Coordinates of C-alpha atoms and ligand atoms in Angstrom, one line a residue:
M1 CA 0.0 0.0 0.0
A2 CA 1.3 3.4 -0.8
I3 CA 0.0 6.9 -1.4
M4 CA 2.7 8.9 -3.2
V5 CA 2.5 12.7 -3.0
N6 CA 4.7 15.7 -3.5
Q7 CA 5.7 16.0 0.2
V8 CA 6.4 19.7 0.0
G9 CA 3.2 20.8 -1.5
Y10 CA 0.8 21.9 -4.3
E11 CA -0.1 25.3 -5.5
A12 CA -3.5 26.2 -4.3
Y13 CA -4.6 27.7 -7.6
A14 CA -3.7 24.6 -9.6
D15 CA -6.7 22.9 -11.1
S16 CA -4.9 19.6 -10.9
K17 CA -3.0 18.2 -8.0
K18 CA -1.7 14.7 -8.5
A19 CA -0.9 11.8 -6.3
V20 CA -0.3 8.2 -7.2
V21 CA -1.8 5.3 -5.2
S22 CA -1.4 1.6 -5.1
Q23 CA -5.0 0.7 -4.5
P24 CA -8.1 1.7 -6.4
G25 CA -11.1 3.3 -4.6
I26 CA -12.1 6.3 -2.6
Y27 CA -9.7 8.7 -1.0
V28 CA -10.2 11.6 1.3
L29 CA -8.1 14.7 1.8
K30 CA -7.9 15.7 5.5
N31 CA -6.5 18.7 7.2
T32 CA -4.5 18.6 10.4
E33 CA -7.6 18.5 12.5
G34 CA -8.7 15.4 10.6
E35 CA -11.6 17.1 8.9
V36 CA -12.4 15.8 5.4
I37 CA -11.8 18.6 2.9
W38 CA -12.2 16.7 -0.3
Q39 CA -13.2 13.2 -1.4
G40 CA -12.7 11.5 -4.7
Q41 CA -12.0 8.3 -6.6
A42 CA -8.7 7.1 -7.9
G43 CA -8.5 6.8 -11.7
E44 CA -8.0 3.7 -13.7
G45 CA -5.1 1.4 -13.1
V46 CA -2.0 1.7 -15.1
Q47 CA 0.7 -0.9 -15.5
D48 CA 3.6 1.4 -15.0
P49 CA 6.7 0.8 -17.1
L50 CA 9.0 2.9 -14.8
C51 CA 8.4 1.0 -11.6
G52 CA 6.8 -2.2 -12.8
E53 CA 3.6 -2.0 -10.7
T54 CA -0.1 -1.4 -11.3
L55 CA -0.8 2.0 -9.9
Y56 CA -3.7 4.5 -9.9
P57 CA -3.6 8.3 -10.5
L58 CA -5.5 10.5 -8.0
D59 CA -6.3 14.1 -8.7
F60 CA -7.5 16.3 -5.9
G61 CA -7.2 19.5 -7.9
S62 CA -10.5 21.0 -6.7
A63 CA -9.2 21.2 -3.2
Q64 CA -7.9 24.8 -3.1
E65 CA -8.0 26.0 0.4
T66 CA -4.6 26.6 1.9
G67 CA -3.3 24.5 4.8
M68 CA -1.5 21.3 5.7
Y69 CA -3.1 18.1 4.6
Y70 CA -2.7 14.4 4.0
L71 CA -4.6 11.9 1.9
E72 CA -6.2 8.8 3.4
S73 CA -7.5 5.7 1.8
A74 CA -10.7 3.9 2.7
A75 CA -8.6 1.4 4.6
G76 CA -7.2 4.2 6.7
E77 CA -3.8 4.4 5.3
R78 CA -2.3 7.9 5.3
S79 CA 0.0 9.7 3.0
D80 CA 2.9 11.9 4.1
S81 CA 1.7 15.4 4.9
F82 CA 2.0 18.3 2.4
E83 CA 0.9 21.9 2.0
I84 CA -1.6 23.4 -0.3
G85 CA -0.6 27.0 -0.5
W86 CA 0.8 29.9 -2.4
D87 CA 4.4 29.8 -3.7
V88 CA 4.8 26.5 -1.9
L89 CA 8.2 25.8 -3.5
A90 CA 9.8 29.0 -2.2
E91 CA 11.7 27.4 0.7
V92 CA 13.0 24.4 -1.0
H93 CA 14.0 26.5 -4.0
N94 CA 16.0 28.8 -1.8
A95 CA 17.5 25.9 0.1
M96 CA 18.7 24.3 -3.1
V97 CA 20.6 27.5 -4.0
K98 CA 21.9 28.0 -0.5
A99 CA 23.2 24.5 -0.5
L100 CA 26.0 25.6 -2.9
Y101 CA 27.4 27.8 -0.1
Y102 CA 28.2 24.6 1.9
Q103 CA 30.4 23.5 -1.0
R104 CA 32.6 26.5 -0.9
C105 CA 36.2 25.6 -0.9
G106 CA 39.2 27.6 0.2
C107 CA 37.4 29.3 3.0
A108 CA 36.0 28.5 6.4
L109 CA 32.2 28.1 6.8
E110 CA 31.2 30.3 9.7
E111 CA 28.4 29.4 12.1
E112 CA 26.6 32.6 11.2
Y113 CA 25.9 31.3 7.7
A114 CA 26.4 27.6 8.1
G115 CA 24.7 26.9 11.4
P116 CA 26.1 23.7 12.8
Y117 CA 27.8 22.8 9.5
T118 CA 30.9 24.8 10.1
H119 CA 34.4 23.8 9.1
G120 CA 37.8 25.3 8.8
A121 CA 39.4 26.7 5.6
C122 CA 40.0 23.8 3.3
H123 CA 42.3 23.0 0.3
M124 CA 44.5 26.1 0.8
A125 CA 47.7 24.8 -0.6
D126 CA 48.9 25.7 -4.1
C127 CA 48.1 23.1 -6.7
Q128 CA 50.6 21.4 -8.9
V129 CA 50.2 21.4 -12.7
Y130 CA 50.0 17.7 -13.6
G131 CA 52.9 16.6 -15.7
E132 CA 54.9 19.8 -15.2
E133 CA 57.2 19.3 -12.4
G134 CA 57.9 22.4 -10.3
H135 CA 55.0 24.3 -11.8
S136 CA 52.4 25.2 -9.2
F137 CA 49.9 28.0 -8.7
E138 CA 47.2 29.4 -6.4
A139 CA 43.8 28.1 -7.3
R140 CA 41.8 28.4 -4.1
G141 CA 38.0 28.8 -4.2
G142 CA 35.1 27.4 -6.1
W143 CA 32.6 24.7 -5.0
H144 CA 33.4 21.2 -4.2
D145 CA 31.8 19.4 -7.0
A146 CA 29.8 16.8 -5.1
G147 CA 30.4 14.3 -2.4
D148 CA 34.1 14.5 -3.3
Y149 CA 36.4 17.5 -2.9
G150 CA 37.3 17.8 -6.6
R151 CA 36.6 20.9 -8.6
Y152 CA 36.0 20.5 -12.3
I153 CA 35.5 23.1 -15.0
T154 CA 32.8 21.5 -17.1
P155 CA 30.3 20.7 -14.4
G156 CA 31.1 24.1 -12.7
A157 CA 30.2 25.9 -16.0
V158 CA 27.0 23.9 -16.3
T159 CA 26.0 24.7 -12.7
V160 CA 26.5 28.4 -13.3
G161 CA 24.8 28.1 -16.6
H162 CA 21.6 26.6 -15.1
L163 CA 21.6 29.3 -12.5
L164 CA 22.3 32.4 -14.6
Y165 CA 19.8 31.4 -17.3
A166 CA 17.2 30.8 -14.6
Y167 CA 18.0 34.1 -13.0
K168 CA 17.7 35.8 -16.4
L169 CA 14.4 34.3 -17.2
Y170 CA 12.8 34.3 -13.7
P171 CA 14.5 37.0 -11.7
Q172 CA 11.4 37.3 -9.4
S173 CA 12.2 33.8 -8.1
F174 CA 15.6 35.0 -6.8
R175 CA 14.6 37.8 -4.5
E176 CA 15.0 36.3 -1.1
L177 CA 18.3 36.6 1.0
L178 CA 20.0 33.3 1.6
N179 CA 22.1 34.2 4.6
I180 CA 25.4 33.8 2.8
P181 CA 28.4 36.1 3.6
E182 CA 27.5 38.6 0.8
S183 CA 23.8 38.7 1.6
G184 CA 22.5 42.3 1.8
N185 CA 25.1 43.8 -0.6
Q186 CA 22.3 44.7 -3.0
V187 CA 23.3 41.9 -5.4
P188 CA 20.9 39.0 -5.7
D189 CA 22.4 36.1 -3.7
V190 CA 22.3 33.8 -6.7
L191 CA 24.8 36.1 -8.4
N192 CA 26.8 36.3 -5.2
E193 CA 27.0 32.6 -4.9
C194 CA 27.9 32.0 -8.6
R195 CA 30.6 34.6 -8.3
Y196 CA 32.4 32.3 -5.8
E197 CA 32.7 29.7 -8.5
L198 CA 33.4 32.2 -11.3
E199 CA 36.4 33.7 -9.4
W200 CA 37.9 30.2 -9.1
M201 CA 37.2 29.4 -12.7
L202 CA 39.2 32.5 -13.7
K203 CA 42.2 31.1 -11.8
M204 CA 42.0 27.9 -13.9
Q205 CA 42.7 29.7 -17.1
R206 CA 46.2 29.7 -18.5
K207 CA 47.8 32.7 -20.1
D208 CA 47.2 31.3 -23.6
G209 CA 43.5 30.9 -22.9
G210 CA 43.6 27.2 -22.3
V211 CA 41.7 26.1 -19.2
Y212 CA 42.7 23.1 -17.0
H213 CA 40.1 20.4 -17.1
K214 CA 39.9 19.9 -13.4
L215 CA 41.6 20.4 -10.0
T216 CA 41.6 17.3 -8.0
A217 CA 43.7 15.0 -6.0
W218 CA 45.0 11.8 -7.6
S219 CA 42.5 9.8 -5.6
H220 CA 39.4 10.7 -3.8
A221 CA 39.9 11.6 -0.1
P222 CA 38.6 9.3 2.6
F223 CA 35.5 10.4 4.5
V224 CA 37.2 13.3 6.4
M225 CA 36.3 16.9 6.8
P226 CA 37.6 19.0 3.9
E227 CA 40.2 20.9 6.0
E228 CA 41.7 17.5 7.0
D229 CA 42.2 16.6 3.4
L230 CA 45.8 17.7 2.8
D231 CA 46.4 15.7 -0.3
T232 CA 48.2 17.4 -3.2
F233 CA 45.8 18.8 -5.7
Y234 CA 46.6 18.8 -9.4
A235 CA 45.5 21.0 -12.3
Y236 CA 44.9 18.4 -14.9
P237 CA 45.6 19.0 -18.6
V238 CA 43.6 21.5 -20.7
S239 CA 40.6 20.0 -22.6
S240 CA 38.7 21.8 -25.3
M241 CA 35.5 21.0 -23.5
A242 CA 36.8 22.9 -20.5
V243 CA 38.0 25.8 -22.6
A244 CA 34.7 26.1 -24.5
D245 CA 32.5 25.7 -21.4
F246 CA 34.7 28.3 -19.7
C247 CA 34.4 30.7 -22.6
A248 CA 30.6 30.3 -22.8
C249 CA 30.2 30.6 -19.0
M250 CA 32.4 33.7 -18.8
A251 CA 30.7 35.4 -21.7
L252 CA 27.3 34.7 -20.2
A253 CA 28.4 35.9 -16.8
A254 CA 30.0 39.0 -18.3
R255 CA 26.5 40.0 -19.5
A256 CA 24.8 38.9 -16.2
Y257 CA 27.2 40.9 -14.0
D258 CA 27.4 44.0 -16.2
S259 CA 25.0 46.0 -14.2
V260 CA 26.3 44.6 -10.9
D261 CA 30.1 45.0 -11.1
K262 CA 31.6 46.4 -14.2
V263 CA 35.2 45.5 -13.3
F264 CA 34.3 41.9 -12.6
A265 CA 32.2 41.7 -15.8
W266 CA 35.2 43.2 -17.8
R267 CA 37.6 40.6 -16.3
M268 CA 35.2 37.8 -17.4
E269 CA 34.8 39.3 -20.8
A270 CA 38.6 39.4 -21.3
A271 CA 38.9 35.9 -20.1
A272 CA 36.1 34.7 -22.5
K273 CA 37.8 36.4 -25.4
L274 CA 41.2 34.8 -24.6
S275 CA 39.6 31.3 -24.4
W276 CA 37.8 32.0 -27.7
Q277 CA 41.2 32.7 -29.3
W278 CA 42.5 29.4 -27.9
L279 CA 39.5 27.6 -29.5
E280 CA 40.2 29.2 -32.8
K281 CA 43.8 28.1 -32.7
N282 CA 42.8 24.6 -31.7
P283 CA 40.0 23.6 -33.9
D284 CA 40.3 19.9 -33.2
P285 CA 38.9 18.3 -30.1
V286 CA 41.3 18.0 -27.2
L287 CA 39.5 15.4 -25.1
F288 CA 40.3 14.4 -21.6
V289 CA 40.9 11.0 -20.0
N290 CA 42.1 10.4 -16.5
P291 CA 45.7 9.3 -16.3
Q292 CA 45.9 5.6 -15.5
G293 CA 45.4 4.9 -11.9
S294 CA 43.8 8.3 -11.0
N295 CA 40.2 7.7 -9.7
T296 CA 38.8 11.2 -9.3
G297 CA 36.0 12.4 -11.6
E298 CA 36.8 12.2 -15.3
Y299 CA 33.9 14.1 -16.9
G300 CA 35.1 12.7 -20.2
D301 CA 33.4 13.3 -23.5
S302 CA 33.6 12.1 -27.0
T303 CA 33.0 15.4 -28.7
D304 CA 33.5 19.1 -28.0
A305 CA 31.0 20.3 -30.7
D306 CA 28.2 21.1 -28.2
E307 CA 30.6 23.0 -26.0
R308 CA 31.9 25.0 -28.9
L309 CA 28.3 25.7 -29.9
W310 CA 27.5 27.1 -26.5
A311 CA 30.7 29.2 -26.6
A312 CA 29.9 30.6 -30.0
A313 CA 26.3 31.4 -29.0
E314 CA 27.4 33.3 -25.9
M315 CA 30.2 35.1 -27.6
M316 CA 27.8 36.2 -30.3
L317 CA 25.5 37.7 -27.7
L318 CA 28.4 39.4 -25.9
A319 CA 29.6 40.9 -29.2
A320 CA 26.1 42.1 -30.0
R321 CA 25.8 43.8 -26.7
R322 CA 29.1 45.6 -27.1
G323 CA 28.3 46.6 -30.7
E324 CA 31.2 44.4 -32.0
D325 CA 31.1 42.2 -35.1
R326 CA 29.3 39.0 -34.4
Q327 CA 29.6 37.3 -37.8
K328 CA 32.4 34.9 -37.0
Y329 CA 30.4 33.6 -34.1
V330 CA 27.3 33.3 -36.2
A331 CA 29.3 31.4 -38.8
E332 CA 30.6 29.0 -36.1
I333 CA 27.0 28.4 -34.9
R334 CA 25.9 27.7 -38.4
R335 CA 28.8 25.3 -39.1
I336 CA 28.1 23.3 -35.9
L337 CA 24.4 23.1 -36.4
A338 CA 24.9 21.8 -39.9
T339 CA 26.4 18.7 -38.4
G340 CA 22.9 17.8 -37.2
L341 CA 23.8 18.1 -33.5
N342 CA 21.0 17.8 -30.9
V343 CA 20.3 21.0 -29.1
T344 CA 18.0 19.9 -26.3
D345 CA 20.2 18.9 -23.3
F346 CA 21.6 20.8 -20.4
G347 CA 24.1 18.4 -18.7
W348 CA 27.8 18.3 -18.5
T349 CA 28.2 15.9 -21.4
D350 CA 25.9 17.7 -23.7
V351 CA 25.6 21.5 -23.2
A352 CA 24.1 22.3 -26.6
G353 CA 20.7 23.1 -24.9
F354 CA 22.4 26.1 -23.3
A355 CA 23.1 27.4 -26.8
A356 CA 19.4 27.1 -27.5
L357 CA 18.6 28.9 -24.3
A358 CA 21.0 31.7 -25.2
V359 CA 19.8 32.1 -28.8
L360 CA 16.0 31.6 -28.2
T361 CA 15.7 33.9 -25.2
D362 CA 17.5 36.7 -27.1
F363 CA 14.7 38.9 -28.1
R364 CA 16.9 40.9 -30.5
Q365 CA 17.4 37.7 -32.5
N366 CA 21.0 38.3 -33.1
A367 CA 21.5 34.9 -34.5
G368 CA 19.2 35.6 -37.4
E369 CA 16.0 34.0 -38.4
E370 CA 17.4 30.9 -40.0
I371 CA 19.5 29.8 -37.0
Q372 CA 16.8 30.8 -34.7
E373 CA 14.4 28.5 -36.5
I374 CA 16.7 25.5 -36.4
F375 CA 16.9 25.8 -32.6
C376 CA 13.3 26.4 -32.3
R377 CA 12.1 23.5 -34.4
Q378 CA 14.3 21.1 -32.4
V379 CA 13.2 22.4 -29.0
L380 CA 9.5 22.3 -29.8
K381 CA 9.8 18.9 -31.3
E382 CA 11.5 17.5 -28.2
A383 CA 9.0 19.2 -26.0
Q384 CA 6.2 17.4 -27.8
R385 CA 8.0 14.1 -27.5
L386 CA 8.4 14.7 -23.8
A387 CA 4.8 15.6 -23.3
D388 CA 3.8 12.4 -25.1
L389 CA 6.1 10.4 -22.9
G390 CA 4.2 11.9 -20.0
T391 CA 1.1 10.0 -21.0
Q392 CA 2.8 6.7 -20.9
N393 CA 3.3 6.2 -17.2
V394 CA 1.2 6.8 -14.1
F395 CA 3.5 9.5 -12.8
G396 CA 2.8 11.7 -15.8
M397 CA 6.6 12.0 -16.2
A398 CA 8.7 12.7 -19.3
M399 CA 10.8 9.6 -18.6
E400 CA 11.4 6.2 -20.1
P401 CA 12.8 3.3 -18.2
T402 CA 16.3 3.7 -19.7
D403 CA 16.4 7.4 -18.6
F404 CA 17.0 6.3 -15.0
C405 CA 20.8 6.5 -15.2
W406 CA 23.5 7.8 -12.8
G407 CA 22.1 11.2 -11.8
S408 CA 18.6 10.5 -13.1
S409 CA 17.3 13.4 -11.1
M410 CA 19.0 15.7 -13.6
V411 CA 17.4 13.9 -16.5
V412 CA 14.1 14.7 -14.8
T413 CA 14.9 18.3 -14.1
N414 CA 16.7 19.0 -17.4
R415 CA 13.6 17.9 -19.2
G416 CA 11.7 20.4 -17.1
I417 CA 14.1 23.0 -18.4
L418 CA 13.5 22.0 -22.0
L419 CA 9.8 22.2 -21.5
A420 CA 10.1 25.6 -19.8
L421 CA 12.1 26.8 -22.8
A422 CA 9.4 25.6 -25.1
C423 CA 6.8 27.5 -23.0
E424 CA 9.0 30.7 -23.5
I425 CA 9.1 30.2 -27.2
L426 CA 5.4 29.7 -27.6
Q427 CA 4.5 32.5 -25.2
A428 CA 6.7 34.9 -27.2
R429 CA 5.0 34.0 -30.4
I430 CA 1.5 33.9 -29.2
N431 CA 0.7 37.6 -30.0
G432 CA 1.5 37.1 -33.7
M433 CA -0.8 34.1 -34.0
S434 CA -4.3 33.7 -35.4
Q435 CA -6.9 32.9 -32.7
D436 CA -6.9 29.2 -33.5
Q437 CA -3.1 29.0 -33.4
A438 CA -3.0 31.0 -30.2
Q439 CA -5.5 28.7 -28.6
E440 CA -3.5 25.6 -29.6
A441 CA -0.3 27.2 -28.3
A442 CA -1.9 28.1 -25.0
A443 CA -3.0 24.4 -24.7
R444 CA 0.5 23.2 -25.4
I445 CA 1.9 25.6 -22.8
A446 CA -0.6 24.3 -20.2
R447 CA 0.3 20.8 -21.1
Y448 CA 4.1 21.4 -20.8
Q449 CA 3.6 23.1 -17.4
E450 CA 1.7 20.0 -16.3
V451 CA 4.7 17.8 -17.2
I452 CA 7.1 20.2 -15.5
Q453 CA 4.9 19.9 -12.4
A454 CA 5.0 16.1 -12.7
Q455 CA 8.8 16.1 -12.8
T456 CA 8.9 18.2 -9.7
D457 CA 6.3 16.2 -7.9
Y458 CA 8.4 13.1 -8.5
L459 CA 11.5 14.7 -7.1
L460 CA 9.7 15.8 -4.0
G461 CA 8.2 12.4 -3.2
K462 CA 5.6 11.3 -5.8
N463 CA 7.6 8.3 -6.8
I464 CA 7.7 4.6 -6.0
T465 CA 10.5 4.9 -3.4
G466 CA 8.4 7.2 -1.3
Y467 CA 11.4 9.4 -0.6
S468 CA 11.6 13.1 -1.3
F469 CA 14.9 13.4 -3.2
V470 CA 15.8 16.7 -1.5
T471 CA 17.3 16.6 1.9
G472 CA 15.3 18.4 4.6
Y473 CA 12.1 18.7 2.5
G474 CA 9.3 16.2 3.1
D475 CA 8.2 13.8 5.9
H476 CA 10.3 11.2 4.1
A477 CA 13.2 13.2 2.7
Y478 CA 16.3 11.0 2.1
R479 CA 18.9 11.5 4.8
H480 CA 22.1 9.8 3.8
P481 CA 23.7 11.5 0.8
H482 CA 27.1 10.3 -0.3
L483 CA 28.7 13.5 0.9
R484 CA 32.0 13.6 2.7
T485 CA 31.2 16.5 5.0
T486 CA 27.9 14.9 6.1
A487 CA 29.7 11.6 6.7
A488 CA 32.4 13.2 8.8
D489 CA 30.8 16.1 10.7
G490 CA 29.1 13.9 13.3
I491 CA 25.8 15.8 12.9
E492 CA 22.9 13.5 12.4
K493 CA 20.9 15.5 9.9
P494 CA 22.5 16.5 6.6
M495 CA 22.2 20.1 5.5
A496 CA 18.9 20.8 3.8
G497 CA 18.5 21.4 0.1
W498 CA 20.6 18.7 -1.6
V499 CA 19.2 16.8 -4.5
S500 CA 20.1 13.1 -4.6
G501 CA 21.3 11.6 -7.9
G502 CA 18.3 9.3 -7.6
P503 CA 17.3 5.9 -8.9
N504 CA 19.8 4.3 -11.3
G505 CA 18.8 1.3 -13.3
K506 CA 22.4 0.3 -13.7
P507 CA 23.8 0.7 -10.2
G508 CA 27.5 1.4 -10.3
D509 CA 28.7 1.0 -6.7
E510 CA 29.5 -2.1 -4.7
L511 CA 26.7 -1.9 -2.2
A512 CA 24.0 -1.0 -4.7
I513 CA 25.1 -3.8 -7.0
R514 CA 25.0 -6.3 -4.1
E515 CA 21.6 -5.1 -2.7
I516 CA 19.6 -4.4 -5.8
P517 CA 18.6 -7.6 -7.7
E518 CA 19.1 -7.6 -11.4
G519 CA 16.0 -6.8 -13.3
T520 CA 14.6 -4.5 -10.7
P521 CA 12.4 -1.8 -12.4
P522 CA 14.5 1.3 -12.8
M523 CA 12.6 3.7 -10.5
K524 CA 13.0 1.2 -7.7
C525 CA 16.8 1.1 -8.0
Y526 CA 17.4 3.4 -5.1
L527 CA 18.8 3.1 -1.6
D528 CA 19.2 5.9 0.9
R529 CA 22.7 4.8 1.8
E530 CA 25.8 6.9 2.2
E531 CA 27.9 4.3 0.5
C532 CA 25.8 4.4 -2.7
Y533 CA 27.6 7.0 -4.8
S534 CA 25.9 5.8 -7.9
L535 CA 22.4 6.3 -6.5
N536 CA 22.6 8.8 -3.7
E537 CA 25.4 11.3 -4.2
M538 CA 24.6 15.0 -4.6
T539 CA 26.3 17.4 -7.0
I540 CA 26.2 21.1 -7.6
Y541 CA 24.7 20.6 -11.1
W542 CA 21.9 18.3 -10.0
N543 CA 20.9 21.1 -7.6
S544 CA 21.2 23.9 -10.1
S545 CA 19.1 22.1 -12.7
A546 CA 16.4 21.6 -10.1
V547 CA 16.7 25.2 -9.2
F548 CA 15.9 26.2 -12.7
V549 CA 12.7 24.2 -12.6
T550 CA 11.6 25.5 -9.2
A551 CA 12.4 29.0 -10.4
F552 CA 10.1 28.4 -13.4
L553 CA 7.3 27.0 -11.3
R554 CA 7.6 29.8 -8.8
S555 CA 7.2 32.3 -11.5
M556 CA 4.1 30.5 -12.7
A557 CA 2.8 30.6 -9.1
S558 CA 3.2 34.3 -8.9
A559 CA 1.7 34.9 -12.3
G560 CA -1.2 32.4 -11.5
Ligands
9MR1 O1 27.5 12.9 -12.7 C1 28.4 11.9 -13.2 C2 27.6 10.8 -13.9 O2 26.9 11.4 -15.0 C3 28.6 9.7 -14.4 O3 27.8 8.7 -14.8 C4 29.5 9.3 -13.2 C5 30.5 8.2 -13.6 O4 31.4 8.7 -14.5 O5 30.2 10.4 -12.7 C6 29.4 11.4 -12.2 O6 30.1 12.4 -11.7 C7 30.8 12.3 -10.5 C8 32.2 12.9 -10.8 O7 32.9 12.1 -11.7 C9 33.0 13.1 -9.5 N1 32.2 13.9 -8.5 C10 31.0 13.2 -8.2 C11 30.1 13.1 -9.4 C12 28.7 12.5 -9.1 O8 28.7 11.2 -8.8
ZN2 ZN1 37.9 22.5 -0.1

């Protein structure tokens, strides 16, 4: 028996509020006093391909009074509690941004901002350039990538990318102060927090514009606090993915910080231009593989075309803003698009979706109509595919069984980003449409929003595991992330706001392989165990992707 709900809550105004239940029949919605507020029948059973069970959808959308509630079956089984309210995602959204603060490296975390999760300044020593004996430099700062203490350029750029595009599109979702050291300086805290990473990224650039792929130890540290990890950190060789992601991210940030801090924006612009020159001089991919025997994250890739596309798109926008010639960037975008590259993903392997975000949210249409159309067609086509996927499982999610991979939570939320982008495109065009077309577009927007909501409901507990995949949010939030600080700090509760990687149909760590029988349906391949890094780690970029989605939903809530 199970009643699966979004354990954080549902927007009061929403006409549809969805749960999934394992038994057919009548359900009631009760408030904290136990009064019945709503009563209704579960829908028809669905043999669900994601979790392998027959389950029933339950929609209690007509319940719109704000308060705390739970659902109850005729047999008396209760769901976790949840809120019906206004802007119900505000807190979890802010916590997911704030969580990045806890990953700050090269400084101490003070009680004033970190509560009990303080630690001393970590990873303060200069790093060695791998393979260049005697060459070391100062590269303090940035965020620890994940449960490990490594810092890597490509995932860092992706994290900042998610956040800056989200901020650009939904600034009203980033108004609250997060109690970080810079809070109250008149700069939105999301920009304050991103700057911590950007300053570090700048240090990772060589004088020739090349950017070191990553800064890690040779092997992952044991489960110790970060200031106890005194291992040598190496700057690993330059990769063209790192250079291009760096270039894109700096160009994007140069625009984003222009009105906030001109000097900082100028530094980033100069850095972006330098890396662009490197890319021009090095047209062939310079891929990255870990040296034999080193076990820290690889973030390998088989192509750098998507990274170069993102760089070209952002350099084009920067040039346009400065009134400089943008033709060479446009030409590069055209060249890469002509290879038939997909432009719908927003992860560290495939960043081409960021180029789509850049180009399609540029209302001056600097890329020109033809390029604009190529991006647009792909994004809308993918959005429709995802919406159709959402009719094929009881959770209403845009997921197929094979999508539950390492870090499946980001597949879930990146699809939310794609759908949000499709909504933007349709919304921007609606005024020029005939009435029929406009009606159809409005229906599609509504449908995409529904799927984005389903992705979010899943993350916050409406899934077969019954866990909310965000620490601290929900009656049954997961509690044991694979995270060195949490493992070592002796505090029982992890800090709030970390998104778990989530179910992984191909478990990749020893414990998960041992405990999860082969053939287990993918959504069930999850354990809330610290050891399970292939199921239950957290990363900066899984958080930032989720932040984009909650920023979108919050903006809907304030518009609705
Ligand atoms: O997020 C990465 C995931 O997509 C890969 O499948 C996995 C194995 O290569 O690596 C993940 O990234 C890890 C990185 O290499 C090191 N820091 C922790 C990351 C999350 O597990
Ligand atoms: Zn550190």
